[in-house]
Tab-separated table of C-alpha atoms and ligand atoms in Angstrom:
chain	number	residue	atom	x	y	z
A	508	MET	CA	9.284	-12.054	-7.767
A	509	ASN	CA	13.030	-11.692	-8.158
A	510	SER	CA	15.439	-10.047	-5.796
A	511	GLU	CA	16.329	-7.148	-8.076
A	512	LEU	CA	15.475	-3.794	-6.551
A	513	ALA	CA	13.025	-1.378	-8.133
A	514	ILE	CA	13.891	1.432	-5.733
A	515	ALA	CA	16.819	1.585	-3.328
A	516	VAL	CA	16.949	4.543	-1.008
A	517	ASN	CA	19.796	5.173	1.400
A	518	ASN	CA	19.785	7.675	4.266
A	519	LEU	CA	17.250	9.901	2.586
A	520	SER	CA	16.434	13.110	4.444
A	521	LYS	CA	14.346	16.105	3.562
A	522	VAL	CA	14.193	19.408	5.383
A	523	TYR	CA	11.661	21.996	4.275
A	524	LYS	CA	13.321	25.322	4.952
A	525	SER	CA	11.156	28.051	6.308
A	526	SER	CA	12.022	31.679	6.922
A	527	SER	CA	9.232	32.414	9.391
A	528	ASP	CA	8.531	29.022	10.923
A	529	ILE	CA	10.984	26.425	12.210
A	530	ASP	CA	12.437	24.116	9.564
A	531	LYS	CA	10.503	20.916	9.024
A	532	LEU	CA	12.330	17.592	8.972
A	533	ALA	CA	9.877	15.731	6.734
A	534	LEU	CA	12.070	12.675	6.035
A	535	ASP	CA	14.550	11.571	8.638
A	536	ASN	CA	17.316	9.325	7.328
A	537	ILE	CA	15.153	6.789	5.522
A	538	SER	CA	16.722	3.663	4.029
A	539	LEU	CA	14.371	1.449	2.083
A	540	ALA	CA	14.651	-1.245	-0.574
A	541	ILE	CA	11.630	-1.974	-2.727
A	542	LYS	CA	11.775	-5.216	-4.688
A	543	LYS	CA	11.099	-5.356	-8.387
A	544	GLY	CA	7.755	-6.990	-9.146
A	545	SER	CA	6.176	-6.216	-5.803
A	546	ILE	CA	3.091	-4.302	-4.842
A	547	PHE	CA	4.556	-2.127	-2.153
A	548	GLY	CA	2.551	-0.068	0.301
A	549	LEU	CA	3.943	3.040	1.976
A	550	LEU	CA	1.743	3.715	4.967
A	551	GLY	CA	1.683	6.437	7.534
A	552	PRO	CA	-0.647	8.952	9.145
A	553	ASN	CA	-1.247	12.377	7.657
A	554	GLY	CA	1.918	14.419	7.545
A	555	ALA	CA	4.168	11.361	7.933
A	556	GLY	CA	6.176	12.216	4.823
A	557	LYS	CA	4.659	9.874	2.214
A	558	SER	CA	4.074	12.523	-0.445
A	559	THR	CA	7.455	14.057	0.244
A	560	PHE	CA	9.039	10.678	-0.486
A	561	ILE	CA	7.051	10.262	-3.717
A	562	ASN	CA	7.660	13.868	-4.784
A	563	ILE	CA	11.407	13.459	-4.372
A	564	LEU	CA	11.280	10.370	-6.622
A	565	ALA	CA	9.211	12.356	-9.119
A	566	ASP	CA	11.726	15.223	-8.973
A	567	LEU	CA	8.972	17.551	-7.768
A	568	ALA	CA	10.856	18.119	-4.511
A	569	LYS	CA	14.607	18.167	-3.884
A	570	LYS	CA	16.078	15.879	-1.281
A	571	THR	CA	18.311	17.366	1.392
A	572	SER	CA	20.620	14.355	1.555
A	573	GLY	CA	20.794	10.674	0.751
A	574	GLU	CA	21.026	8.449	-2.270
A	575	ILE	CA	18.353	7.044	-4.557
A	576	LYS	CA	18.620	4.345	-7.195
A	577	VAL	CA	15.850	3.393	-9.581
A	578	LEU	CA	16.428	-0.061	-11.057
A	579	ASN	CA	20.065	0.530	-10.235
A	580	ILE	CA	20.151	3.860	-12.081
A	581	ASN	CA	21.420	6.764	-10.001
A	582	HIS	CA	18.662	9.322	-9.452
A	583	ASP	CA	21.213	12.191	-9.271
A	584	SER	CA	23.618	11.507	-12.077
A	585	ASN	CA	21.105	9.880	-14.442
A	586	LEU	CA	17.936	11.705	-13.487
A	587	ILE	CA	16.269	11.658	-16.907
A	588	GLU	CA	16.829	7.938	-17.326
A	589	ALA	CA	15.690	7.252	-13.753
A	590	LYS	CA	12.530	9.293	-14.282
A	591	ARG	CA	11.718	7.401	-17.456
A	592	LEU	CA	11.545	4.177	-15.463
A	593	MET	CA	8.802	5.566	-13.244
A	594	GLY	CA	5.245	6.650	-13.852
A	595	ILE	CA	4.062	8.781	-10.987
A	596	VAL	CA	0.491	9.626	-10.121
A	597	PRO	CA	0.486	12.539	-7.691
A	598	GLN	CA	-1.959	12.956	-4.857
A	599	GLU	CA	-3.685	16.029	-6.287
A	600	LEU	CA	-6.154	15.628	-9.150
A	601	ASN	CA	-4.643	18.303	-11.374
A	602	ILE	CA	-5.908	17.890	-14.919
A	603	ASP	CA	-6.139	20.482	-17.650
A	604	PRO	CA	-9.928	20.734	-18.001
A	605	PHE	CA	-9.961	21.828	-21.634
A	606	PHE	CA	-8.337	18.753	-23.111
A	607	THR	CA	-9.902	15.364	-23.708
A	608	PRO	CA	-8.341	12.227	-22.209
A	609	TYR	CA	-7.215	11.254	-25.702
A	610	GLU	CA	-5.484	14.593	-26.239
A	611	LEU	CA	-3.897	14.573	-22.803
A	612	LEU	CA	-2.313	11.189	-23.426
A	613	GLU	CA	-1.147	12.222	-26.885
A	614	ILE	CA	0.470	15.362	-25.452
A	615	GLN	CA	2.155	13.296	-22.754
A	616	ALA	CA	3.425	10.825	-25.386
A	617	GLY	CA	4.787	13.791	-27.326
A	618	LEU	CA	6.626	15.025	-24.235
A	619	TYR	CA	8.324	11.657	-23.962
A	620	GLY	CA	9.178	11.689	-27.659
A	621	ILE	CA	7.103	8.608	-28.437
A	622	LYS	CA	6.477	8.311	-32.177
A	623	LYS	CA	2.842	8.340	-33.358
A	624	LYS	CA	3.013	4.746	-34.570
A	625	ASP	CA	4.329	3.560	-31.202
A	626	ARG	CA	1.673	5.275	-29.115
A	627	LYS	CA	-0.898	3.143	-27.329
A	628	THR	CA	-3.341	5.866	-26.392
A	629	MET	CA	-6.578	3.929	-26.964
A	630	GLU	CA	-5.151	0.759	-25.473
A	631	ILE	CA	-4.250	2.575	-22.262
A	632	LEU	CA	-7.609	4.354	-22.093
A	633	LYS	CA	-9.331	1.011	-22.541
A	634	MET	CA	-7.316	-0.602	-19.800
A	635	LEU	CA	-8.502	2.081	-17.404
A	636	ALA	CA	-12.094	1.867	-18.677
A	637	LEU	CA	-11.953	5.351	-20.129
A	638	GLU	CA	-12.394	4.537	-23.826
A	639	ASP	CA	-15.960	5.913	-23.766
A	640	LYS	CA	-14.584	9.172	-22.457
A	641	ALA	CA	-11.699	9.453	-24.910
A	642	LYS	CA	-13.219	12.512	-26.573
A	643	ALA	CA	-14.961	14.058	-23.571
A	644	TYR	CA	-13.635	17.205	-21.932
A	645	ALA	CA	-11.644	16.351	-18.825
A	646	ARG	CA	-13.715	18.829	-16.804
A	647	THR	CA	-16.778	16.577	-17.300
A	648	LEU	CA	-15.048	13.577	-15.707
A	649	SER	CA	-15.892	12.358	-12.203
A	650	GLY	CA	-13.260	12.150	-9.470
A	651	GLY	CA	-12.741	8.451	-10.098
A	652	MET	CA	-12.343	9.001	-13.830
A	653	ARG	CA	-9.825	11.777	-13.246
A	654	ARG	CA	-7.829	9.504	-11.007
A	655	ARG	CA	-7.823	6.828	-13.708
A	656	LEU	CA	-6.894	9.405	-16.304
A	657	LEU	CA	-3.874	10.396	-14.219
A	658	ILE	CA	-2.900	6.733	-14.003
A	659	ALA	CA	-3.298	6.448	-17.782
A	660	LYS	CA	-1.080	9.506	-18.179
A	661	ALA	CA	1.577	7.965	-15.944
A	662	MET	CA	1.544	4.831	-18.118
A	663	VAL	CA	2.059	6.516	-21.478
A	664	HIS	CA	5.821	5.928	-21.524
A	665	ASP	CA	5.355	2.328	-20.350
A	666	PRO	CA	7.334	2.707	-17.102
A	667	GLU	CA	8.606	-0.305	-15.184
A	668	ILE	CA	7.495	1.212	-11.897
A	669	LEU	CA	4.108	2.764	-11.282
A	670	ILE	CA	3.879	4.955	-8.201
A	671	LEU	CA	0.516	6.120	-6.901
A	672	ASP	CA	0.152	8.624	-4.096
A	673	GLU	CA	-3.151	8.011	-2.261
A	674	PRO	CA	-4.854	6.631	-5.390
A	675	THR	CA	-8.185	5.878	-3.764
A	676	ALA	CA	-8.684	9.106	-1.881
A	677	GLY	CA	-12.000	10.536	-3.061
A	678	VAL	CA	-12.790	7.537	-5.248
A	679	ASP	CA	-16.064	5.729	-4.609
A	680	VAL	CA	-16.147	2.109	-3.510
A	681	GLU	CA	-17.034	0.604	-6.874
A	682	LEU	CA	-14.335	2.460	-8.757
A	683	ARG	CA	-11.906	1.648	-6.022
A	684	SER	CA	-12.216	-2.095	-6.575
A	685	ASN	CA	-11.974	-1.480	-10.317
A	686	LEU	CA	-8.779	0.442	-9.672
A	687	TRP	CA	-7.356	-2.406	-7.595
A	688	GLU	CA	-8.142	-4.844	-10.387
A	689	ASN	CA	-6.198	-2.668	-12.800
A	690	ILE	CA	-3.304	-2.468	-10.390
A	691	HIS	CA	-3.274	-6.252	-10.026
A	692	LYS	CA	-3.323	-6.660	-13.791
A	693	LEU	CA	-0.406	-4.281	-14.244
A	694	ASN	CA	1.526	-6.116	-11.569
A	695	GLN	CA	0.835	-9.465	-13.233
A	696	ASN	CA	2.252	-7.952	-16.409
A	697	GLY	CA	5.487	-7.391	-14.534
A	698	LYS	CA	5.156	-3.824	-13.302
A	699	THR	CA	6.307	-2.854	-9.853
A	700	ILE	CA	3.593	-0.943	-8.025
A	701	ILE	CA	4.183	1.454	-5.175
A	702	ILE	CA	1.215	3.016	-3.458
A	703	THR	CA	0.776	5.247	-0.481
A	704	THR	CA	-2.482	4.903	1.354
A	705	HIS	CA	-4.155	5.300	4.673
A	706	TYR	CA	-6.836	2.749	3.801
A	707	LEU	CA	-5.189	-0.021	5.726
A	708	HIS	CA	-7.519	-2.842	4.760
A	709	GLU	CA	-6.669	-2.155	1.147
A	710	ALA	CA	-2.966	-2.209	1.785
A	711	GLU	CA	-3.537	-5.457	3.631
A	712	GLU	CA	-5.290	-7.036	0.652
A	713	LEU	CA	-3.239	-5.545	-2.124
A	714	CYS	CA	0.342	-5.178	-0.957
A	715	ASN	CA	2.810	-7.973	-0.433
A	716	GLU	CA	5.239	-5.666	1.359
A	717	ILE	CA	4.594	-2.721	3.590
A	718	ALA	CA	6.641	0.084	5.066
A	719	ILE	CA	5.262	2.322	7.775
A	720	ILE	CA	6.581	5.819	8.276
A	721	ASN	CA	5.721	8.201	11.050
A	722	GLU	CA	6.986	11.747	11.521
A	723	GLY	CA	9.495	11.201	8.724
A	724	LYS	CA	10.997	8.073	10.267
A	725	LEU	CA	10.785	4.539	8.949
A	726	ILE	CA	9.319	2.489	11.773
A	727	ALA	CA	8.581	-0.829	10.051
A	728	HIS	CA	9.255	-2.584	6.775
A	729	ASP	CA	8.407	-6.201	6.131
A	730	THR	CA	6.085	-8.540	4.284
A	731	THR	CA	2.447	-7.837	5.017
A	732	ILE	CA	2.188	-11.198	6.797
A	733	ASN	CA	5.141	-10.451	9.060
A	734	ILE	CA	3.936	-6.956	9.832
A	735	LYS	CA	0.629	-8.388	10.973
A	736	SER	CA	2.340	-10.899	13.226
A	737	PHE	CA	4.163	-7.992	14.862
A	738	LEU	CA	1.407	-7.504	17.424
A	739	ASP	CA	2.001	-11.066	18.586
A	740	LYS	CA	-1.592	-11.687	19.486
A	741	ILE	CA	-4.075	-14.277	18.287
A	742	THR	CA	-7.599	-14.864	19.511
A	743	VAL	CA	-9.268	-18.250	19.165
A	744	ILE	CA	-12.977	-18.604	19.815
A	745	VAL	CA	-14.372	-22.073	20.452
A	746	ASP	CA	-18.032	-23.062	20.737
A	747	TYR	CA	-18.586	-26.322	22.623
A	748	ASN	CA	-21.634	-28.558	22.337
A	749	ASP	CA	-22.360	-28.167	26.030
A	750	ASN	CA	-20.700	-26.548	29.024
A	751	SER	CA	-19.096	-29.651	30.507
A	752	PHE	CA	-15.790	-28.663	28.967
A	753	ASP	CA	-12.596	-29.048	30.928
A	754	LEU	CA	-9.881	-26.519	30.219
A	755	SER	CA	-7.304	-27.704	32.748
A	756	GLY	CA	-4.902	-28.524	29.910
A	757	LEU	CA	-4.687	-24.836	29.151
A	758	ASN	CA	-3.418	-24.036	32.656
A	759	GLU	CA	0.111	-25.011	31.752
A	760	LEU	CA	0.088	-22.656	28.782
A	761	ASN	CA	0.494	-18.922	29.021
A	762	VAL	CA	-2.918	-18.013	27.663
A	763	GLU	CA	-5.744	-15.743	28.712
A	764	ILE	CA	-9.154	-17.428	28.877
A	765	LYS	CA	-12.606	-15.873	28.797
A	766	ILE	CA	-15.674	-18.060	29.209
A	767	LYS	CA	-19.197	-17.138	28.259
A	768	ASP	CA	-21.703	-19.965	28.489
A	769	ARG	CA	-20.566	-22.602	25.974
A	770	GLN	CA	-18.127	-20.292	24.307
A	771	VAL	CA	-14.460	-20.056	25.219
A	772	GLN	CA	-12.182	-17.316	24.016
A	773	VAL	CA	-8.436	-17.839	24.220
A	774	ASN	CA	-5.968	-15.015	23.704
A	775	TYR	CA	-2.320	-15.876	23.328
A	776	LYS	CA	1.010	-14.770	21.950
A	777	PRO	CA	2.077	-16.982	19.033
A	778	SER	CA	5.696	-16.327	19.989
A	779	GLU	CA	5.133	-17.953	23.391
A	780	VAL	CA	2.448	-20.561	22.853
A	781	ASN	CA	2.491	-23.385	20.355
A	782	PHE	CA	-0.750	-23.474	18.405
A	783	ASN	CA	-0.948	-27.283	18.345
A	784	GLU	CA	-0.482	-27.596	22.101
A	785	MET	CA	-3.233	-25.102	22.656
A	786	LEU	CA	-5.473	-26.899	20.182
A	787	ASN	CA	-4.844	-30.247	21.896
A	788	ALA	CA	-5.746	-28.766	25.256
A	789	LEU	CA	-9.000	-27.381	23.874
A	790	ASN	CA	-9.787	-30.643	22.122
A	791	SER	CA	-9.068	-33.014	25.008
A	792	SER	CA	-12.032	-31.505	26.774
A	793	ARG	CA	-14.995	-33.774	27.567
A	794	SER	CA	-17.289	-31.627	25.510
A	795	GLN	CA	-17.092	-31.705	21.722
A	796	ILE	CA	-16.026	-28.672	19.769
A	797	LYS	CA	-18.890	-27.488	17.612
A	798	ASN	CA	-17.254	-24.546	15.970
A	799	MET	CA	-13.951	-22.715	16.098
A	800	ARG	CA	-12.629	-19.547	14.581
A	801	ILE	CA	-9.397	-17.648	14.723
A	802	ILE	CA	-9.384	-13.888	14.801
A	803	GLU	CA	-6.274	-12.602	13.112
A	804	THR	CA	-4.597	-9.362	13.911
A	805	LYS	CA	-5.545	-6.593	11.567
A	806	LEU	CA	-2.985	-4.356	9.992
A	807	GLU	CA	-4.908	-1.484	11.507
A	808	ASP	CA	-4.127	-2.710	15.034
A	809	VAL	CA	-0.417	-2.901	14.281
A	810	PHE	CA	-0.479	0.475	12.611
A	811	LEU	CA	-2.107	2.092	15.624
A	812	GLN	CA	0.335	0.525	18.018
A	813	LEU	CA	3.335	1.586	15.950
A	814	THR	CA	2.248	5.138	15.241
A	815	GLN	CA	0.714	6.117	18.563
A	816	LYS	CA	3.748	5.639	20.751
B	1110	ADP	P1	1.924	12.800	3.937
B	1110	ADP	O1	1.899	12.712	2.461
B	1110	ADP	O2	2.411	11.564	4.614
B	1110	ADP	O3	0.617	13.253	4.513
B	1110	ADP	P2	3.735	15.045	3.466
B	1110	ADP	O4	4.918	14.438	2.820
B	1110	ADP	O5	2.754	15.740	2.604
B	1110	ADP	O6	3.005	13.916	4.358
B	1110	ADP	O7	4.201	16.058	4.579
B	1110	ADP	C1	5.189	15.727	5.533
B	1110	ADP	C2	5.459	16.955	6.414
B	1110	ADP	O8	6.130	17.954	5.648
B	1110	ADP	C3	4.206	17.605	6.954
B	1110	ADP	O9	4.489	18.083	8.239
B	1110	ADP	C4	3.965	18.748	6.001
B	1110	ADP	O10	3.286	19.802	6.636
B	1110	ADP	C5	5.368	19.151	5.609
B	1110	ADP	N1	5.426	19.681	4.236
B	1110	ADP	C6	5.016	19.056	3.120
B	1110	ADP	N2	5.249	19.815	2.033
B	1110	ADP	C7	5.803	20.950	2.470
B	1110	ADP	C8	6.293	22.153	1.852
B	1110	ADP	N3	6.242	22.311	0.530
B	1110	ADP	N4	6.831	23.115	2.644
B	1110	ADP	C9	6.905	22.948	3.969
B	1110	ADP	N5	6.477	21.871	4.639
B	1110	ADP	C10	5.937	20.875	3.902
B	1111	MG	MG1	0.356	12.845	1.085
């Protein structure tokens, strides 16, 4: 990964004006830098502003204020060029039901002025496992196939950045893992991937960087590993051979201990307690350690803590 930026957003705000209701501040002064080559996850609860963010990039919604650069191209003054660098898959599965996937991609290629000889329609359909459906009417496709068709459509102009808004919503488990494989492949081929999702375990597995937004505000942005360490809590569970263990060494450390028969559970803050010291204390016990496991913080725990304040 290099340090070039795929997307740089500065002080981005969006107000949805309403005549009857009160105005809605959907994005509140967001500044965010997304590195080229990353798989970036934009997370947040329903209504957080994720789609608004994506729709502004896609030019489907107008920002109220702020500045956006796409691979260093200004999104205001060079909008057409900036848009060409991105392939955006919207949240809604809107597909013209009377065209076939093949036709839809050909039409899209035409819109981008791609010459017939340069089109890669079948190659793209194959990549998304839709080659069997190339000539089928779109209305006969399942939800998962439609989602993949929209991804195929977003890839027609070979964009550097692929942006997917809730790509796995309504997609069954099998297709979901197939989708992730495709996303990994695209990323390995150098594409920057940006996804919004509320499936946190997927973001945890797939994304190397994560931003969390809540009520239009950016509340966290870091590597997935660092975000998970945010909770500052680790649990270690040790099974001893017998219950003659001696845990006095742990007394000097700021840890919480729970004992159940031959099993000892230690909760601690990695920022306060050195792992090796804790391990030594557990190990210097008279009883032998039979088994030990570490329970890591889940992204979900961090997410809940950050968004429920
Ligand atoms: P998310 O994608 O994270 O669920 P959205 O970006 O769709 O969130 O919505 C953010 C907020 O803006 C929500 O409160 C939503 O109701 C509001 N909103 C979204 N689109 C519009 C719109 N076109 N007009 C008015 N309010 C909107
Ligand atoms: Mg949304």
